[in-house]
Amino acid sequence: MRFAVVDLETTGGRPAECRIMEMGIVLMDGCEVVGTYQTLIDPGQEIPPFIRNLTGITEEMVSGQPQFSSVAEHVSELLKDRIFVAHNVLFDCKFMRAEMKRAAIPYDPPRLCTVKLSRRVFPGLPSYSLHKLTESLGLADFRHHRALDDAMAAAEILKLAIAKVGEAAVFKEVKNMSNPKKAKEL
């Protein structure tokens, strides 16, 4: 299976009004990491104080960075024919689809949520937040709320889940597999 483990830092929680300001992608073929991508994005809007405090990302950091439209084609190629994986996948996938739509690129991938997967594969843990989950699973600490670091942490969780239950069981958790031919390619 081919995965794109994605984490996005955004200016807020509403894809219609808010924008991506940092993106991290870990490309995996099975359990092997075959590439990574990270970029700051100029969201074209103010970063609210709460978000600045949470992520450490400031207007100065994103000023002069590319806007999403200038990286959209490259990102589309990176994500092509891969299962979109994220910790709370609906959040990240909705933002990615909204930004791709603004760039006139259709995008509706098969997706896998590492929160839901972890609840099935590692039941009974005290918390399934990314930070607490990595602690419970004995994974290395990381810079929280920075896109590539969060994506790498989610990729490590995915690797552990595959090692524990196998690819076939993980594949059963993939949503939006509307095209059977495409499913066989992944």
JSON list of C-alpha atoms in Angstrom, two decimals:
[
{"chain": "A", "resi": 1, "resn": "MET", "atom": "CA", "xyz": [0.00, 0.00, 0.00]},
{"chain": "A", "resi": 2, "resn": "ARG", "atom": "CA", "xyz": [1.11, 3.52, -0.73]},
{"chain": "A", "resi": 3, "resn": "PHE", "atom": "CA", "xyz": [0.45, 6.22, 1.86]},
{"chain": "A", "resi": 4, "resn": "ALA", "atom": "CA", "xyz": [0.81, 9.97, 2.15]},
{"chain": "A", "resi": 5, "resn": "VAL", "atom": "CA", "xyz": [0.81, 10.80, 5.85]},
{"chain": "A", "resi": 6, "resn": "VAL", "atom": "CA", "xyz": [-0.16, 14.46, 6.05]},
{"chain": "A", "resi": 7, "resn": "ASP", "atom": "CA", "xyz": [-0.30, 17.10, 8.71]},
{"chain": "A", "resi": 8, "resn": "LEU", "atom": "CA", "xyz": [-1.45, 20.65, 8.12]},
{"chain": "A", "resi": 9, "resn": "GLU", "atom": "CA", "xyz": [-1.16, 23.67, 10.36]},
{"chain": "A", "resi": 10, "resn": "THR", "atom": "CA", "xyz": [-3.97, 26.11, 9.59]},
{"chain": "A", "resi": 11, "resn": "THR", "atom": "CA", "xyz": [-5.12, 29.57, 10.57]},
{"chain": "A", "resi": 12, "resn": "GLY", "atom": "CA", "xyz": [-8.26, 28.10, 12.17]},
{"chain": "A", "resi": 13, "resn": "GLY", "atom": "CA", "xyz": [-10.76, 25.29, 11.98]},
{"chain": "A", "resi": 14, "resn": "ARG", "atom": "CA", "xyz": [-12.98, 26.26, 9.03]},
{"chain": "A", "resi": 15, "resn": "PRO", "atom": "CA", "xyz": [-11.72, 25.31, 5.55]},
{"chain": "A", "resi": 16, "resn": "ALA", "atom": "CA", "xyz": [-14.07, 27.78, 3.85]},
{"chain": "A", "resi": 17, "resn": "GLU", "atom": "CA", "xyz": [-12.53, 30.78, 5.65]},
{"chain": "A", "resi": 18, "resn": "CYS", "atom": "CA", "xyz": [-9.18, 29.62, 7.02]},
{"chain": "A", "resi": 19, "resn": "ARG", "atom": "CA", "xyz": [-6.04, 28.61, 5.16]},
{"chain": "A", "resi": 20, "resn": "ILE", "atom": "CA", "xyz": [-3.12, 26.24, 5.38]},
{"chain": "A", "resi": 21, "resn": "MET", "atom": "CA", "xyz": [0.06, 27.86, 6.71]},
{"chain": "A", "resi": 22, "resn": "GLU", "atom": "CA", "xyz": [2.32, 24.81, 6.99]},
{"chain": "A", "resi": 23, "resn": "MET", "atom": "CA", "xyz": [2.28, 21.40, 5.37]},
{"chain": "A", "resi": 24, "resn": "GLY", "atom": "CA", "xyz": [4.20, 18.22, 6.14]},
{"chain": "A", "resi": 25, "resn": "ILE", "atom": "CA", "xyz": [3.92, 15.03, 4.09]},
{"chain": "A", "resi": 26, "resn": "VAL", "atom": "CA", "xyz": [5.56, 11.66, 4.70]},
{"chain": "A", "resi": 27, "resn": "LEU", "atom": "CA", "xyz": [5.40, 9.34, 1.68]},
{"chain": "A", "resi": 28, "resn": "MET", "atom": "CA", "xyz": [5.36, 5.65, 2.55]},
{"chain": "A", "resi": 29, "resn": "ASP", "atom": "CA", "xyz": [5.39, 2.50, 0.46]},
{"chain": "A", "resi": 30, "resn": "GLY", "atom": "CA", "xyz": [4.19, -0.05, 2.98]},
{"chain": "A", "resi": 31, "resn": "CYS", "atom": "CA", "xyz": [6.20, 0.68, 6.12]},
{"chain": "A", "resi": 32, "resn": "GLU", "atom": "CA", "xyz": [9.11, 2.27, 4.28]},
{"chain": "A", "resi": 33, "resn": "VAL", "atom": "CA", "xyz": [9.41, 6.05, 4.22]},
{"chain": "A", "resi": 34, "resn": "VAL", "atom": "CA", "xyz": [10.34, 6.94, 0.64]},
{"chain": "A", "resi": 35, "resn": "GLY", "atom": "CA", "xyz": [10.19, 10.72, 0.91]},
{"chain": "A", "resi": 36, "resn": "THR", "atom": "CA", "xyz": [9.11, 13.77, 2.85]},
{"chain": "A", "resi": 37, "resn": "TYR", "atom": "CA", "xyz": [7.90, 17.23, 1.96]},
{"chain": "A", "resi": 38, "resn": "GLN", "atom": "CA", "xyz": [7.59, 20.27, 4.19]},
{"chain": "A", "resi": 39, "resn": "THR", "atom": "CA", "xyz": [6.81, 23.88, 3.45]},
{"chain": "A", "resi": 40, "resn": "LEU", "atom": "CA", "xyz": [5.50, 26.96, 5.12]},
{"chain": "A", "resi": 41, "resn": "ILE", "atom": "CA", "xyz": [2.64, 28.57, 3.18]},
{"chain": "A", "resi": 42, "resn": "ASP", "atom": "CA", "xyz": [1.66, 32.21, 3.10]},
{"chain": "A", "resi": 43, "resn": "PRO", "atom": "CA", "xyz": [-2.01, 31.92, 4.07]},
{"chain": "A", "resi": 44, "resn": "GLY", "atom": "CA", "xyz": [-2.83, 35.42, 2.83]},
{"chain": "A", "resi": 45, "resn": "GLN", "atom": "CA", "xyz": [-4.51, 36.24, 6.12]},
{"chain": "A", "resi": 46, "resn": "GLU", "atom": "CA", "xyz": [-3.64, 37.05, 9.69]},
{"chain": "A", "resi": 47, "resn": "ILE", "atom": "CA", "xyz": [-2.64, 34.21, 11.98]},
{"chain": "A", "resi": 48, "resn": "PRO", "atom": "CA", "xyz": [-4.81, 34.47, 15.11]},
{"chain": "A", "resi": 49, "resn": "PRO", "atom": "CA", "xyz": [-2.95, 34.77, 18.46]},
{"chain": "A", "resi": 50, "resn": "PHE", "atom": "CA", "xyz": [-4.24, 31.38, 19.67]},
{"chain": "A", "resi": 51, "resn": "ILE", "atom": "CA", "xyz": [-2.84, 29.67, 16.57]},
{"chain": "A", "resi": 52, "resn": "ARG", "atom": "CA", "xyz": [0.50, 31.55, 16.84]},
{"chain": "A", "resi": 53, "resn": "ASN", "atom": "CA", "xyz": [0.83, 30.40, 20.45]},
{"chain": "A", "resi": 54, "resn": "LEU", "atom": "CA", "xyz": [-0.17, 26.82, 19.63]},
{"chain": "A", "resi": 55, "resn": "THR", "atom": "CA", "xyz": [2.12, 26.35, 16.62]},
{"chain": "A", "resi": 56, "resn": "GLY", "atom": "CA", "xyz": [4.84, 28.95, 17.07]},
{"chain": "A", "resi": 57, "resn": "ILE", "atom": "CA", "xyz": [4.23, 30.01, 13.46]},
{"chain": "A", "resi": 58, "resn": "THR", "atom": "CA", "xyz": [4.21, 33.78, 13.02]},
{"chain": "A", "resi": 59, "resn": "GLU", "atom": "CA", "xyz": [3.35, 36.17, 10.20]},
{"chain": "A", "resi": 60, "resn": "GLU", "atom": "CA", "xyz": [7.08, 36.86, 9.82]},
{"chain": "A", "resi": 61, "resn": "MET", "atom": "CA", "xyz": [7.72, 33.15, 9.20]},
{"chain": "A", "resi": 62, "resn": "VAL", "atom": "CA", "xyz": [5.11, 32.85, 6.44]},
{"chain": "A", "resi": 63, "resn": "SER", "atom": "CA", "xyz": [5.76, 36.24, 4.85]},
{"chain": "A", "resi": 64, "resn": "GLY", "atom": "CA", "xyz": [7.42, 35.67, 1.48]},
{"chain": "A", "resi": 65, "resn": "GLN", "atom": "CA", "xyz": [6.60, 31.95, 1.47]},
{"chain": "A", "resi": 66, "resn": "PRO", "atom": "CA", "xyz": [4.64, 30.51, -1.46]},
{"chain": "A", "resi": 67, "resn": "GLN", "atom": "CA", "xyz": [0.88, 30.61, -1.42]},
{"chain": "A", "resi": 68, "resn": "PHE", "atom": "CA", "xyz": [-0.84, 27.25, -1.76]},
{"chain": "A", "resi": 69, "resn": "SER", "atom": "CA", "xyz": [-1.68, 27.82, -5.43]},
{"chain": "A", "resi": 70, "resn": "SER", "atom": "CA", "xyz": [2.03, 27.87, -6.31]},
{"chain": "A", "resi": 71, "resn": "VAL", "atom": "CA", "xyz": [2.71, 24.47, -4.71]},
{"chain": "A", "resi": 72, "resn": "ALA", "atom": "CA", "xyz": [-0.64, 22.84, -5.53]},
{"chain": "A", "resi": 73, "resn": "GLU", "atom": "CA", "xyz": [0.52, 20.96, -8.66]},
{"chain": "A", "resi": 74, "resn": "HIS", "atom": "CA", "xyz": [3.58, 19.58, -6.86]},
{"chain": "A", "resi": 75, "resn": "VAL", "atom": "CA", "xyz": [1.52, 18.55, -3.83]},
{"chain": "A", "resi": 76, "resn": "SER", "atom": "CA", "xyz": [-1.05, 16.92, -6.13]},
{"chain": "A", "resi": 77, "resn": "GLU", "atom": "CA", "xyz": [1.72, 14.82, -7.71]},
{"chain": "A", "resi": 78, "resn": "LEU", "atom": "CA", "xyz": [3.06, 13.81, -4.29]},
{"chain": "A", "resi": 79, "resn": "LEU", "atom": "CA", "xyz": [-0.41, 12.69, -3.14]},
{"chain": "A", "resi": 80, "resn": "LYS", "atom": "CA", "xyz": [-1.40, 11.00, -6.40]},
{"chain": "A", "resi": 81, "resn": "ASP", "atom": "CA", "xyz": [-2.40, 7.32, -6.05]},
{"chain": "A", "resi": 82, "resn": "ARG", "atom": "CA", "xyz": [-1.72, 7.31, -2.30]},
{"chain": "A", "resi": 83, "resn": "ILE", "atom": "CA", "xyz": [-4.00, 6.80, 0.67]},
{"chain": "A", "resi": 84, "resn": "PHE", "atom": "CA", "xyz": [-4.31, 10.14, 2.51]},
{"chain": "A", "resi": 85, "resn": "VAL", "atom": "CA", "xyz": [-3.45, 9.43, 6.16]},
{"chain": "A", "resi": 86, "resn": "ALA", "atom": "CA", "xyz": [-3.71, 11.89, 9.05]},
{"chain": "A", "resi": 87, "resn": "HIS", "atom": "CA", "xyz": [-4.32, 12.01, 12.77]},
{"chain": "A", "resi": 88, "resn": "ASN", "atom": "CA", "xyz": [-7.95, 13.19, 12.66]},
{"chain": "A", "resi": 89, "resn": "VAL", "atom": "CA", "xyz": [-8.06, 12.75, 8.89]},
{"chain": "A", "resi": 90, "resn": "LEU", "atom": "CA", "xyz": [-11.30, 14.62, 8.26]},
{"chain": "A", "resi": 91, "resn": "PHE", "atom": "CA", "xyz": [-9.77, 17.90, 9.45]},
{"chain": "A", "resi": 92, "resn": "ASP", "atom": "CA", "xyz": [-6.67, 17.68, 7.24]},
{"chain": "A", "resi": 93, "resn": "CYS", "atom": "CA", "xyz": [-8.47, 16.18, 4.26]},
{"chain": "A", "resi": 94, "resn": "LYS", "atom": "CA", "xyz": [-11.18, 18.89, 4.28]},
{"chain": "A", "resi": 95, "resn": "PHE", "atom": "CA", "xyz": [-8.50, 21.59, 4.26]},
{"chain": "A", "resi": 96, "resn": "MET", "atom": "CA", "xyz": [-6.52, 19.87, 1.51]},
{"chain": "A", "resi": 97, "resn": "ARG", "atom": "CA", "xyz": [-9.64, 19.43, -0.64]},
{"chain": "A", "resi": 98, "resn": "ALA", "atom": "CA", "xyz": [-10.64, 23.09, -0.11]},
{"chain": "A", "resi": 99, "resn": "GLU", "atom": "CA", "xyz": [-7.19, 24.36, -1.09]},
{"chain": "A", "resi": 100, "resn": "MET", "atom": "CA", "xyz": [-7.01, 22.00, -4.09]},
{"chain": "A", "resi": 101, "resn": "LYS", "atom": "CA", "xyz": [-10.46, 23.18, -5.19]},
{"chain": "A", "resi": 102, "resn": "ARG", "atom": "CA", "xyz": [-9.28, 26.81, -5.02]},
{"chain": "A", "resi": 103, "resn": "ALA", "atom": "CA", "xyz": [-6.37, 25.73, -7.27]},
{"chain": "A", "resi": 104, "resn": "ALA", "atom": "CA", "xyz": [-8.84, 24.01, -9.66]},
{"chain": "A", "resi": 105, "resn": "ILE", "atom": "CA", "xyz": [-7.43, 20.54, -8.92]},
{"chain": "A", "resi": 106, "resn": "PRO", "atom": "CA", "xyz": [-10.02, 17.83, -8.17]},
{"chain": "A", "resi": 107, "resn": "TYR", "atom": "CA", "xyz": [-9.07, 15.88, -5.05]},
{"chain": "A", "resi": 108, "resn": "ASP", "atom": "CA", "xyz": [-11.10, 13.27, -3.16]},
{"chain": "A", "resi": 109, "resn": "PRO", "atom": "CA", "xyz": [-8.69, 10.59, -1.95]},
{"chain": "A", "resi": 110, "resn": "PRO", "atom": "CA", "xyz": [-9.11, 7.35, -0.08]},
{"chain": "A", "resi": 111, "resn": "ARG", "atom": "CA", "xyz": [-8.30, 8.21, 3.53]},
{"chain": "A", "resi": 112, "resn": "LEU", "atom": "CA", "xyz": [-7.19, 6.62, 6.76]},
{"chain": "A", "resi": 113, "resn": "CYS", "atom": "CA", "xyz": [-7.46, 8.14, 10.23]},
{"chain": "A", "resi": 114, "resn": "THR", "atom": "CA", "xyz": [-4.71, 7.19, 12.67]},
{"chain": "A", "resi": 115, "resn": "VAL", "atom": "CA", "xyz": [-6.95, 8.17, 15.60]},
{"chain": "A", "resi": 116, "resn": "LYS", "atom": "CA", "xyz": [-9.64, 5.65, 14.60]},
{"chain": "A", "resi": 117, "resn": "LEU", "atom": "CA", "xyz": [-7.04, 3.07, 13.56]},
{"chain": "A", "resi": 118, "resn": "SER", "atom": "CA", "xyz": [-5.26, 3.41, 16.91]},
{"chain": "A", "resi": 119, "resn": "ARG", "atom": "CA", "xyz": [-8.47, 2.98, 18.88]},
{"chain": "A", "resi": 120, "resn": "ARG", "atom": "CA", "xyz": [-9.01, -0.36, 17.10]},
{"chain": "A", "resi": 121, "resn": "VAL", "atom": "CA", "xyz": [-5.42, -1.61, 17.10]},
{"chain": "A", "resi": 122, "resn": "PHE", "atom": "CA", "xyz": [-4.31, -0.24, 20.50]},
{"chain": "A", "resi": 123, "resn": "PRO", "atom": "CA", "xyz": [-7.51, -0.31, 22.61]},
{"chain": "A", "resi": 124, "resn": "GLY", "atom": "CA", "xyz": [-7.73, 0.94, 26.17]},
{"chain": "A", "resi": 125, "resn": "LEU", "atom": "CA", "xyz": [-5.13, 3.70, 26.08]},
{"chain": "A", "resi": 126, "resn": "PRO", "atom": "CA", "xyz": [-5.82, 6.75, 28.26]},
{"chain": "A", "resi": 127, "resn": "SER", "atom": "CA", "xyz": [-5.77, 9.20, 25.32]},
{"chain": "A", "resi": 128, "resn": "TYR", "atom": "CA", "xyz": [-5.56, 9.10, 21.55]},
{"chain": "A", "resi": 129, "resn": "SER", "atom": "CA", "xyz": [-4.27, 12.65, 21.07]},
{"chain": "A", "resi": 130, "resn": "LEU", "atom": "CA", "xyz": [-1.12, 12.52, 18.96]},
{"chain": "A", "resi": 131, "resn": "HIS", "atom": "CA", "xyz": [1.20, 13.48, 21.81]},
{"chain": "A", "resi": 132, "resn": "LYS", "atom": "CA", "xyz": [-0.32, 11.14, 24.41]},
{"chain": "A", "resi": 133, "resn": "LEU", "atom": "CA", "xyz": [-0.58, 8.28, 21.92]},
{"chain": "A", "resi": 134, "resn": "THR", "atom": "CA", "xyz": [3.10, 8.51, 20.95]},
{"chain": "A", "resi": 135, "resn": "GLU", "atom": "CA", "xyz": [3.98, 8.49, 24.66]},
{"chain": "A", "resi": 136, "resn": "SER", "atom": "CA", "xyz": [1.79, 5.44, 25.32]},
{"chain": "A", "resi": 137, "resn": "LEU", "atom": "CA", "xyz": [3.36, 3.59, 22.38]},
{"chain": "A", "resi": 138, "resn": "GLY", "atom": "CA", "xyz": [6.90, 4.44, 23.47]},
{"chain": "A", "resi": 139, "resn": "LEU", "atom": "CA", "xyz": [7.68, 6.57, 20.43]},
{"chain": "A", "resi": 140, "resn": "ALA", "atom": "CA", "xyz": [10.17, 9.43, 20.47]},
{"chain": "A", "resi": 141, "resn": "ASP", "atom": "CA", "xyz": [9.02, 12.88, 21.52]},
{"chain": "A", "resi": 142, "resn": "PHE", "atom": "CA", "xyz": [8.67, 15.48, 18.75]},
{"chain": "A", "resi": 143, "resn": "ARG", "atom": "CA", "xyz": [7.90, 19.17, 18.12]},
{"chain": "A", "resi": 144, "resn": "HIS", "atom": "CA", "xyz": [4.13, 19.29, 18.55]},
{"chain": "A", "resi": 145, "resn": "HIS", "atom": "CA", "xyz": [1.96, 21.31, 16.17]},
{"chain": "A", "resi": 146, "resn": "ARG", "atom": "CA", "xyz": [4.63, 21.54, 13.49]},
{"chain": "A", "resi": 147, "resn": "ALA", "atom": "CA", "xyz": [3.51, 19.86, 10.32]},
{"chain": "A", "resi": 148, "resn": "LEU", "atom": "CA", "xyz": [6.36, 17.54, 9.35]},
{"chain": "A", "resi": 149, "resn": "ASP", "atom": "CA", "xyz": [7.02, 16.49, 12.95]},
{"chain": "A", "resi": 150, "resn": "ASP", "atom": "CA", "xyz": [3.34, 15.66, 13.49]},
{"chain": "A", "resi": 151, "resn": "ALA", "atom": "CA", "xyz": [3.22, 13.79, 10.15]},
{"chain": "A", "resi": 152, "resn": "MET", "atom": "CA", "xyz": [6.32, 11.78, 11.10]},
{"chain": "A", "resi": 153, "resn": "ALA", "atom": "CA", "xyz": [4.72, 10.87, 14.44]},
{"chain": "A", "resi": 154, "resn": "ALA", "atom": "CA", "xyz": [1.53, 9.73, 12.68]},
{"chain": "A", "resi": 155, "resn": "ALA", "atom": "CA", "xyz": [3.67, 7.72, 10.22]},
{"chain": "A", "resi": 156, "resn": "GLU", "atom": "CA", "xyz": [5.34, 5.93, 13.15]},
{"chain": "A", "resi": 157, "resn": "ILE", "atom": "CA", "xyz": [1.90, 5.09, 14.58]},
{"chain": "A", "resi": 158, "resn": "LEU", "atom": "CA", "xyz": [0.86, 3.72, 11.19]},
{"chain": "A", "resi": 159, "resn": "LYS", "atom": "CA", "xyz": [4.00, 1.55, 11.03]},
{"chain": "A", "resi": 160, "resn": "LEU", "atom": "CA", "xyz": [3.27, 0.12, 14.50]},
{"chain": "A", "resi": 161, "resn": "ALA", "atom": "CA", "xyz": [-0.34, -0.61, 13.52]},
{"chain": "A", "resi": 162, "resn": "ILE", "atom": "CA", "xyz": [0.74, -2.41, 10.34]},
{"chain": "A", "resi": 163, "resn": "ALA", "atom": "CA", "xyz": [3.34, -4.40, 12.29]},
{"chain": "A", "resi": 164, "resn": "LYS", "atom": "CA", "xyz": [0.71, -5.43, 14.84]},
{"chain": "A", "resi": 165, "resn": "VAL", "atom": "CA", "xyz": [-2.26, -6.34, 12.61]},
{"chain": "A", "resi": 166, "resn": "GLY", "atom": "CA", "xyz": [-0.92, -6.42, 9.03]},
{"chain": "A", "resi": 167, "resn": "GLU", "atom": "CA", "xyz": [-1.67, -4.38, 5.92]},
{"chain": "A", "resi": 168, "resn": "ALA", "atom": "CA", "xyz": [-4.92, -6.20, 5.14]},
{"chain": "A", "resi": 169, "resn": "ALA", "atom": "CA", "xyz": [-6.45, -5.27, 8.51]},
{"chain": "A", "resi": 170, "resn": "VAL", "atom": "CA", "xyz": [-5.25, -1.68, 8.17]},
{"chain": "A", "resi": 171, "resn": "PHE", "atom": "CA", "xyz": [-6.68, -1.49, 4.64]},
{"chain": "A", "resi": 172, "resn": "LYS", "atom": "CA", "xyz": [-10.13, -2.36, 6.03]},
{"chain": "A", "resi": 173, "resn": "GLU", "atom": "CA", "xyz": [-10.03, 0.97, 7.89]},
{"chain": "A", "resi": 174, "resn": "VAL", "atom": "CA", "xyz": [-9.55, 3.01, 4.70]},
{"chain": "A", "resi": 175, "resn": "LYS", "atom": "CA", "xyz": [-12.57, 5.14, 3.79]},
{"chain": "A", "resi": 176, "resn": "ASN", "atom": "CA", "xyz": [-13.71, 6.53, 0.44]},
{"chain": "A", "resi": 177, "resn": "MET", "atom": "CA", "xyz": [-12.60, 3.57, -1.65]},
{"chain": "A", "resi": 178, "resn": "SER", "atom": "CA", "xyz": [-15.31, 4.24, -4.23]},
{"chain": "A", "resi": 179, "resn": "ASN", "atom": "CA", "xyz": [-13.24, 3.12, -7.19]},
{"chain": "A", "resi": 180, "resn": "PRO", "atom": "CA", "xyz": [-12.37, -0.62, -6.97]},
{"chain": "A", "resi": 181, "resn": "LYS", "atom": "CA", "xyz": [-9.74, -0.32, -9.74]},
{"chain": "A", "resi": 182, "resn": "LYS", "atom": "CA", "xyz": [-7.99, 2.47, -7.87]},
{"chain": "A", "resi": 183, "resn": "ALA", "atom": "CA", "xyz": [-8.11, 0.42, -4.65]},
{"chain": "A", "resi": 184, "resn": "LYS", "atom": "CA", "xyz": [-6.12, -2.37, -6.33]},
{"chain": "A", "resi": 185, "resn": "GLU", "atom": "CA", "xyz": [-3.48, 0.14, -7.45]},
{"chain": "A", "resi": 186, "resn": "LEU", "atom": "CA", "xyz": [-2.87, 1.36, -3.90]}
]
